[in-house]
XYZ file of C-alpha atoms in Angstrom:
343
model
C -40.709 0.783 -6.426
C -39.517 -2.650 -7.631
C -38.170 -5.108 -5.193
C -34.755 -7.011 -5.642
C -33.760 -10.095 -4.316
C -30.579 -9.375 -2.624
C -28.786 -12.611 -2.943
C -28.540 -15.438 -0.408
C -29.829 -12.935 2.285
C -33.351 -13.276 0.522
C -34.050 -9.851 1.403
C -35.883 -7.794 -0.915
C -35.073 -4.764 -0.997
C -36.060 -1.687 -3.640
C -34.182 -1.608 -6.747
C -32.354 1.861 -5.302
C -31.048 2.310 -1.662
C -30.044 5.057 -0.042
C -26.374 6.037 0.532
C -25.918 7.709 3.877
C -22.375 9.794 3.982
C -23.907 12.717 2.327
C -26.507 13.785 5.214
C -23.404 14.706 7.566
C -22.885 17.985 5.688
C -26.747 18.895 6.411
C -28.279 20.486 9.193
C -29.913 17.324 11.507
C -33.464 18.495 10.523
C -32.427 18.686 6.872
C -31.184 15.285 7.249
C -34.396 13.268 8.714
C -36.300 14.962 6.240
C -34.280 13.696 3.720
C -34.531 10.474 5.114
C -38.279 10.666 4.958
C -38.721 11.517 1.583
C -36.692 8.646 0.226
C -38.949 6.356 2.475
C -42.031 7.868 0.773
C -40.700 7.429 -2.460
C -40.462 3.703 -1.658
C -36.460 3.413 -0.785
C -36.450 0.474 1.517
C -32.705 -0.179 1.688
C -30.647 2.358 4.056
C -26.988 1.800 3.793
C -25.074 3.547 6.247
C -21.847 2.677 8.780
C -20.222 3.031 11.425
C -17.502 5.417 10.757
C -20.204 8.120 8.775
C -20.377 10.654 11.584
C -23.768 11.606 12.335
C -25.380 9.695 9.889
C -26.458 6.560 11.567
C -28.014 9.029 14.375
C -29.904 10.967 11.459
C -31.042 7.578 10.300
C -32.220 6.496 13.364
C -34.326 9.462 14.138
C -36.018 9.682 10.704
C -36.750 5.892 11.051
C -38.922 6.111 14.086
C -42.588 5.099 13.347
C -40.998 4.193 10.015
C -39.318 1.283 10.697
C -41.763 -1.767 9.338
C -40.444 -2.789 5.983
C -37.119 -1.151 6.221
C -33.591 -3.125 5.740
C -30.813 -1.198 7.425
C -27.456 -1.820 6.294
C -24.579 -0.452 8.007
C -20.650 -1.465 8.381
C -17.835 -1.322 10.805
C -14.156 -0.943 9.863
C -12.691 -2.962 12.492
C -10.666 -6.209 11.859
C -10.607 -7.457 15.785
C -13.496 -9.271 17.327
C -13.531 -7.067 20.281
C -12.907 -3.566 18.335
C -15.920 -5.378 15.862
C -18.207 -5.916 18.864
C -18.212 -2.197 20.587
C -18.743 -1.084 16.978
C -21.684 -2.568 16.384
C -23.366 -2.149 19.661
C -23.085 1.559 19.109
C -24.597 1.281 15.681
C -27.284 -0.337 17.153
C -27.645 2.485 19.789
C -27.698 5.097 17.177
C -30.187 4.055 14.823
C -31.665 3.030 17.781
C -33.583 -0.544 16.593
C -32.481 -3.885 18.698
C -31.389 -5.652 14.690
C -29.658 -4.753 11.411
C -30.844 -6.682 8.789
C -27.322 -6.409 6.954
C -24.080 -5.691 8.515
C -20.819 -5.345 6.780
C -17.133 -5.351 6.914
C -15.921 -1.804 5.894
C -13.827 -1.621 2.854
C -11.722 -4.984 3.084
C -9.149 -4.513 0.567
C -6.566 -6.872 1.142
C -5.881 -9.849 1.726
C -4.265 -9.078 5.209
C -7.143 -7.682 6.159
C -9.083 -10.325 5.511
C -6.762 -12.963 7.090
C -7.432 -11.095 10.145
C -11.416 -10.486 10.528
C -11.707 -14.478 9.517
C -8.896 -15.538 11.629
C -8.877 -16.483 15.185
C -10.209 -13.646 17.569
C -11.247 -11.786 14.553
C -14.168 -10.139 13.772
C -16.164 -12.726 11.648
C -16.093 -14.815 14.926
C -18.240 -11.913 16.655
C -20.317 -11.135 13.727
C -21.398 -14.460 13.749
C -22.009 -14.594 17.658
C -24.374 -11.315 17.238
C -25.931 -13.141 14.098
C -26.968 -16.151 16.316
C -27.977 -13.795 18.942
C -30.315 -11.961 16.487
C -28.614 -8.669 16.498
C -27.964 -8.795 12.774
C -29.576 -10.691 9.816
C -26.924 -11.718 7.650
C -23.560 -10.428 6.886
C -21.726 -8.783 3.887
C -18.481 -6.603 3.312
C -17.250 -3.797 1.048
C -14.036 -3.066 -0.997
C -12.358 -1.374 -3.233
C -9.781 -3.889 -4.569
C -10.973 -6.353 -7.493
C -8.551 -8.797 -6.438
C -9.625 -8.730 -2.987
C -13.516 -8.615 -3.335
C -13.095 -11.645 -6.216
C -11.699 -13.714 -3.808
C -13.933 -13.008 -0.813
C -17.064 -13.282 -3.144
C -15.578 -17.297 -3.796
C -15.012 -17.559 -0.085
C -18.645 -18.555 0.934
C -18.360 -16.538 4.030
C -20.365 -13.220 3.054
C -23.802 -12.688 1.567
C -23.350 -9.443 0.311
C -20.585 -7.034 -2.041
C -20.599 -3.815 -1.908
C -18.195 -2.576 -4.714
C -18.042 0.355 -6.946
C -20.046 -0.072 -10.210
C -21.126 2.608 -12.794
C -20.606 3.220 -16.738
C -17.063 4.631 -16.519
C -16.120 1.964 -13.465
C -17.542 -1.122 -15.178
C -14.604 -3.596 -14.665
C -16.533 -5.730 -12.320
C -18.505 -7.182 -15.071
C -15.516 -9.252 -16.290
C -15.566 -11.711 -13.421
C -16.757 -9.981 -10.150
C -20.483 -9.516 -10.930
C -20.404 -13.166 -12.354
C -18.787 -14.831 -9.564
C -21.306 -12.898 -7.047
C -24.378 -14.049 -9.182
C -22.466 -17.384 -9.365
C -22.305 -17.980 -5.518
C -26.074 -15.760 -5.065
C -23.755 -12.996 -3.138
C -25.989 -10.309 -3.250
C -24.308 -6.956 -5.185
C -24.700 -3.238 -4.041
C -23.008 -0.699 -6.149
C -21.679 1.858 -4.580
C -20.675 4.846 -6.752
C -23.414 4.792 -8.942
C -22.482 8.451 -10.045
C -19.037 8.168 -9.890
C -18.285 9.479 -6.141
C -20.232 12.577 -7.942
C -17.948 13.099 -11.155
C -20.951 11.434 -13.272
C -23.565 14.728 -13.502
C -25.744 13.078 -15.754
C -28.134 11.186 -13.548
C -30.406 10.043 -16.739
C -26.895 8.251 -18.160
C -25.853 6.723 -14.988
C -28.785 5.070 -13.892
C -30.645 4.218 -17.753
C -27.324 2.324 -17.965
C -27.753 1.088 -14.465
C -31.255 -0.664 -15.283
C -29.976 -3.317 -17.579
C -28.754 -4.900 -14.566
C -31.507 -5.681 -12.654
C -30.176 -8.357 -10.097
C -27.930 -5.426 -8.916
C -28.721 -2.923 -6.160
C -27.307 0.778 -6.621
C -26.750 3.208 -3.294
C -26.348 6.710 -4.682
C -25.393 9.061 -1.767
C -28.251 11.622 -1.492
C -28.275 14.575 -0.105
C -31.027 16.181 -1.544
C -34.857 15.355 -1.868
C -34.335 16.505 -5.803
C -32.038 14.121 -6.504
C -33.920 10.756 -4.768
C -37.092 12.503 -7.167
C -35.239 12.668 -10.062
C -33.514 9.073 -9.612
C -36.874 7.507 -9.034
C -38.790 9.191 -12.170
C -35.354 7.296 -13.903
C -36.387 4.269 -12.939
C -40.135 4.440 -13.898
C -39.393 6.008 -17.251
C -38.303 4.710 -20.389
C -35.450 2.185 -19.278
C -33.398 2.068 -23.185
C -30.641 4.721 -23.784
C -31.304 6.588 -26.728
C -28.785 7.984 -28.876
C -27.675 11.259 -27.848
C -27.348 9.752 -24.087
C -25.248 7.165 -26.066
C -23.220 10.051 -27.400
C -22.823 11.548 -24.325
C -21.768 8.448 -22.141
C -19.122 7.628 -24.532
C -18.185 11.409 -24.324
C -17.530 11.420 -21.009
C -15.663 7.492 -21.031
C -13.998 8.734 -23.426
C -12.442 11.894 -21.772
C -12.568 10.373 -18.417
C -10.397 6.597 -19.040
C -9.177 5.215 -16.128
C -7.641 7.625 -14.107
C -9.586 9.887 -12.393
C -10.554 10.058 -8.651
C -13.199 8.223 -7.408
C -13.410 10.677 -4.141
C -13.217 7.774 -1.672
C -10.210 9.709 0.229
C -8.866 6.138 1.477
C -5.789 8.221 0.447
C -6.453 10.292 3.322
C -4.757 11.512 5.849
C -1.972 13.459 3.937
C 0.874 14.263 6.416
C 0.818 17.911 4.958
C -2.969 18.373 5.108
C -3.871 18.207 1.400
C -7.236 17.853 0.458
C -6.032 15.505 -1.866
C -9.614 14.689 -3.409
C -10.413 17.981 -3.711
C -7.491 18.538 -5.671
C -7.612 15.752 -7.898
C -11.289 16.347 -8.892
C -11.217 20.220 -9.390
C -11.807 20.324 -13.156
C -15.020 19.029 -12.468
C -15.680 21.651 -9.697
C -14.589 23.907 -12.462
C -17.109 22.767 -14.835
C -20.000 22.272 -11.989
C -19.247 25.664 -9.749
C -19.532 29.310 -10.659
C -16.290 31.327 -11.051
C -16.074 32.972 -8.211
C -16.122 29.993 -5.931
C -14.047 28.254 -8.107
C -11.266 30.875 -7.918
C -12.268 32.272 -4.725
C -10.028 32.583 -1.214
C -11.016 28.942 -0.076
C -10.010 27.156 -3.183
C -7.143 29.005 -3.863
C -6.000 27.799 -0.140
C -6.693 24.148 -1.112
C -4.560 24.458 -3.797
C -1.903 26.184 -2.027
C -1.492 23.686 0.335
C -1.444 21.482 -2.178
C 1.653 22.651 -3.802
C 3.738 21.694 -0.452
C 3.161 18.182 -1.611
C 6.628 16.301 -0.363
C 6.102 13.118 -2.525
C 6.137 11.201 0.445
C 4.011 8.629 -1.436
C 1.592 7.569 0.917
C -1.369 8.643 -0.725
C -0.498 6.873 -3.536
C -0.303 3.135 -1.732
C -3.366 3.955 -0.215
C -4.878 4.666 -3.400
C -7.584 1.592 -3.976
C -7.195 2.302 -7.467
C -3.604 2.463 -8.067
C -3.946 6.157 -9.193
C -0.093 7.908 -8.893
C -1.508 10.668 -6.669
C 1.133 13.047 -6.094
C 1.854 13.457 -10.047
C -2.041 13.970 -10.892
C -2.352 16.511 -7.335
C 1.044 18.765 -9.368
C -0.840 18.423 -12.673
C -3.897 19.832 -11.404
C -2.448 22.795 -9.541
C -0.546 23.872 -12.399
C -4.080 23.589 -14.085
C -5.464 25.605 -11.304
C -3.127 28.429 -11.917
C -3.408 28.028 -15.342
C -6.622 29.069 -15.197
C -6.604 32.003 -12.510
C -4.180 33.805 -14.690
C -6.487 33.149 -17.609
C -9.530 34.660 -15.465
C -6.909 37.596 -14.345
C -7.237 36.836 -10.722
């Protein structure tokens, strides 16, 4: 697989990484060996973090034997020094290798937060301690605010963005991408699929290869799809133009507000499965009928109709989406539908 330098880190890494929330939902065996096939397939960069469950642990055990070559990423959410430090000792322990080549600051997306991992007894100060100390290479962070991620990529402090970038999310081309390649801040795009409402894996990652400086992390889950991403990337790299047709089908229908299944909206006081909700037409259009209408959905959307409007959601929403009016519409959808299907 083609290397890519990623930024001021020098690292080079392959031209896909791996995305590690998806192995929690698979049995531990399932996971390693998923693990394992990306690494025969020639994915060198393993992006994972702290708050992913078992999924540093997975990592860790697939790596063994496996580690020459490898750059581990992984992340911790916390904004205090001494919250930052325990974090990424236990990282450490689970994937169970004395360095992390990258390590990030989880999904900084405002500029509080950053005013308190840079300020004093924050967590830069530790990062950088553990950096001199050699238990991490170099240091990046992740967000999900434009505003925030534009100023942090000026800042000079990181050497890596993480920030979502695909076909239908394509805003950071206006000035975040440049300002990255400006300062050589290395950029991983996260959502390469769309949080998993792009389906067309030809589309999303054709698209993808016309930025070549740029590092995508599609969350796998499957051997299939790593096989099928990879024979992407060694085929024919120009979109022809029924893919054409079909990308600026789906912009089309899609816009601007739709969920990116992040669930920063999450937790909902009345124990909504709020992205659930919000992306069920495409679980509609994905899922056979009867799971679709079936006892467990049906109770999803239930639950979603107690919806109090307490508004929460919605200023936790990265992307500004008003949550509680799109969670109504697409109950009323829902039941729309089940009395069309008679159940």
């Amino acid at each position: 697989m083609r290397k890519v330098r990623l930024g001021k880190t020098g690292l080079m890494v392959s031209e896909v990484g791996f995305g590690g929330i998806p192995i929690q939902r698979l049995s531990e065996d399932d996971a390693v060996a998923v693990v394992r096939r990306c690494i025969e397939l020639g994915v060198t960069f393993i992006d994972t973090a702290y708050g992913y469950g078992t999924s540093e642990e997975r990592i860790g055990k697939a790596i063994q034997g496996r580690r020459e070559g490898l750059v581990l990423a992984s992340k911790s959410p916390a904004r205090d020094g001494a919250t930052f430090g325990q974090h990424l000792e236990q990282s450490l322990r689970r994937l169970g290798v004395e360095h992390i080549e990258l390590y990030q600051f989880h999904n900084v997306s405002s500029r509080e937060q950053f005013d308190q991992i840079v300020g004093p007894g924050g967590a830069l100060e530790v990062a950088r301690e553990a950096q001199a100390a050699g238990k991490i290479g170099h240091i990046g962070v992740t967000s999900h605010s434009r505003e925030t991620a534009t100023m942090m990529a000026e800042s000079g402090l990181f050497e890596t963005m993480m920030f979502p970038f695909n076909f239908i999310t394509d805003e950071p081309l206006e000035r975040l991408i440049p300002l990255c390649r400006q300062h050589d801040v290395g950029f991983i795009a996260m959502k390469p699929m769309g949080g998993g409402l792009l389906e067309n894996a030809t589309i999303a990652f054709k698209w993808l290869r016309q930025y070549p400086d740029l590092v995508p992390i599609p969350g796998i889950e499957k051997a299939a799809e790593i096989e099928e991403i990879v024979a992407i990337m060694e085929g024919p790299a120009e979109l022809t133009a029924p893919e054409r047709a079909e990308m600026q089908r789906l912009a089309d229908e899609l816009g601007t507000r739709f969920c990116r299944r992040c669930d920063y909206c999450q937790p909902c006081p009345q124990g909504i499965q709020i992205s659930t909700v919000m992306s069920i037409k495409s679980f509609a259009r994905r899922m056979p009928p009867e799971r679709v209408f079936g006892e467990g959905m049906r109770a999803t959307v239930a639950q979603a109709e107690t919806c109090i409007v307490c508004g929460e959601c919605a200023a936790r929403c990265p992307y500004g989406l008003p949550v509680p009016e799109m969670i109504a519409q697409n109950a009323a959808w829902y039941n729309e539908q089940m009395a069309l299907q008679g159940a």
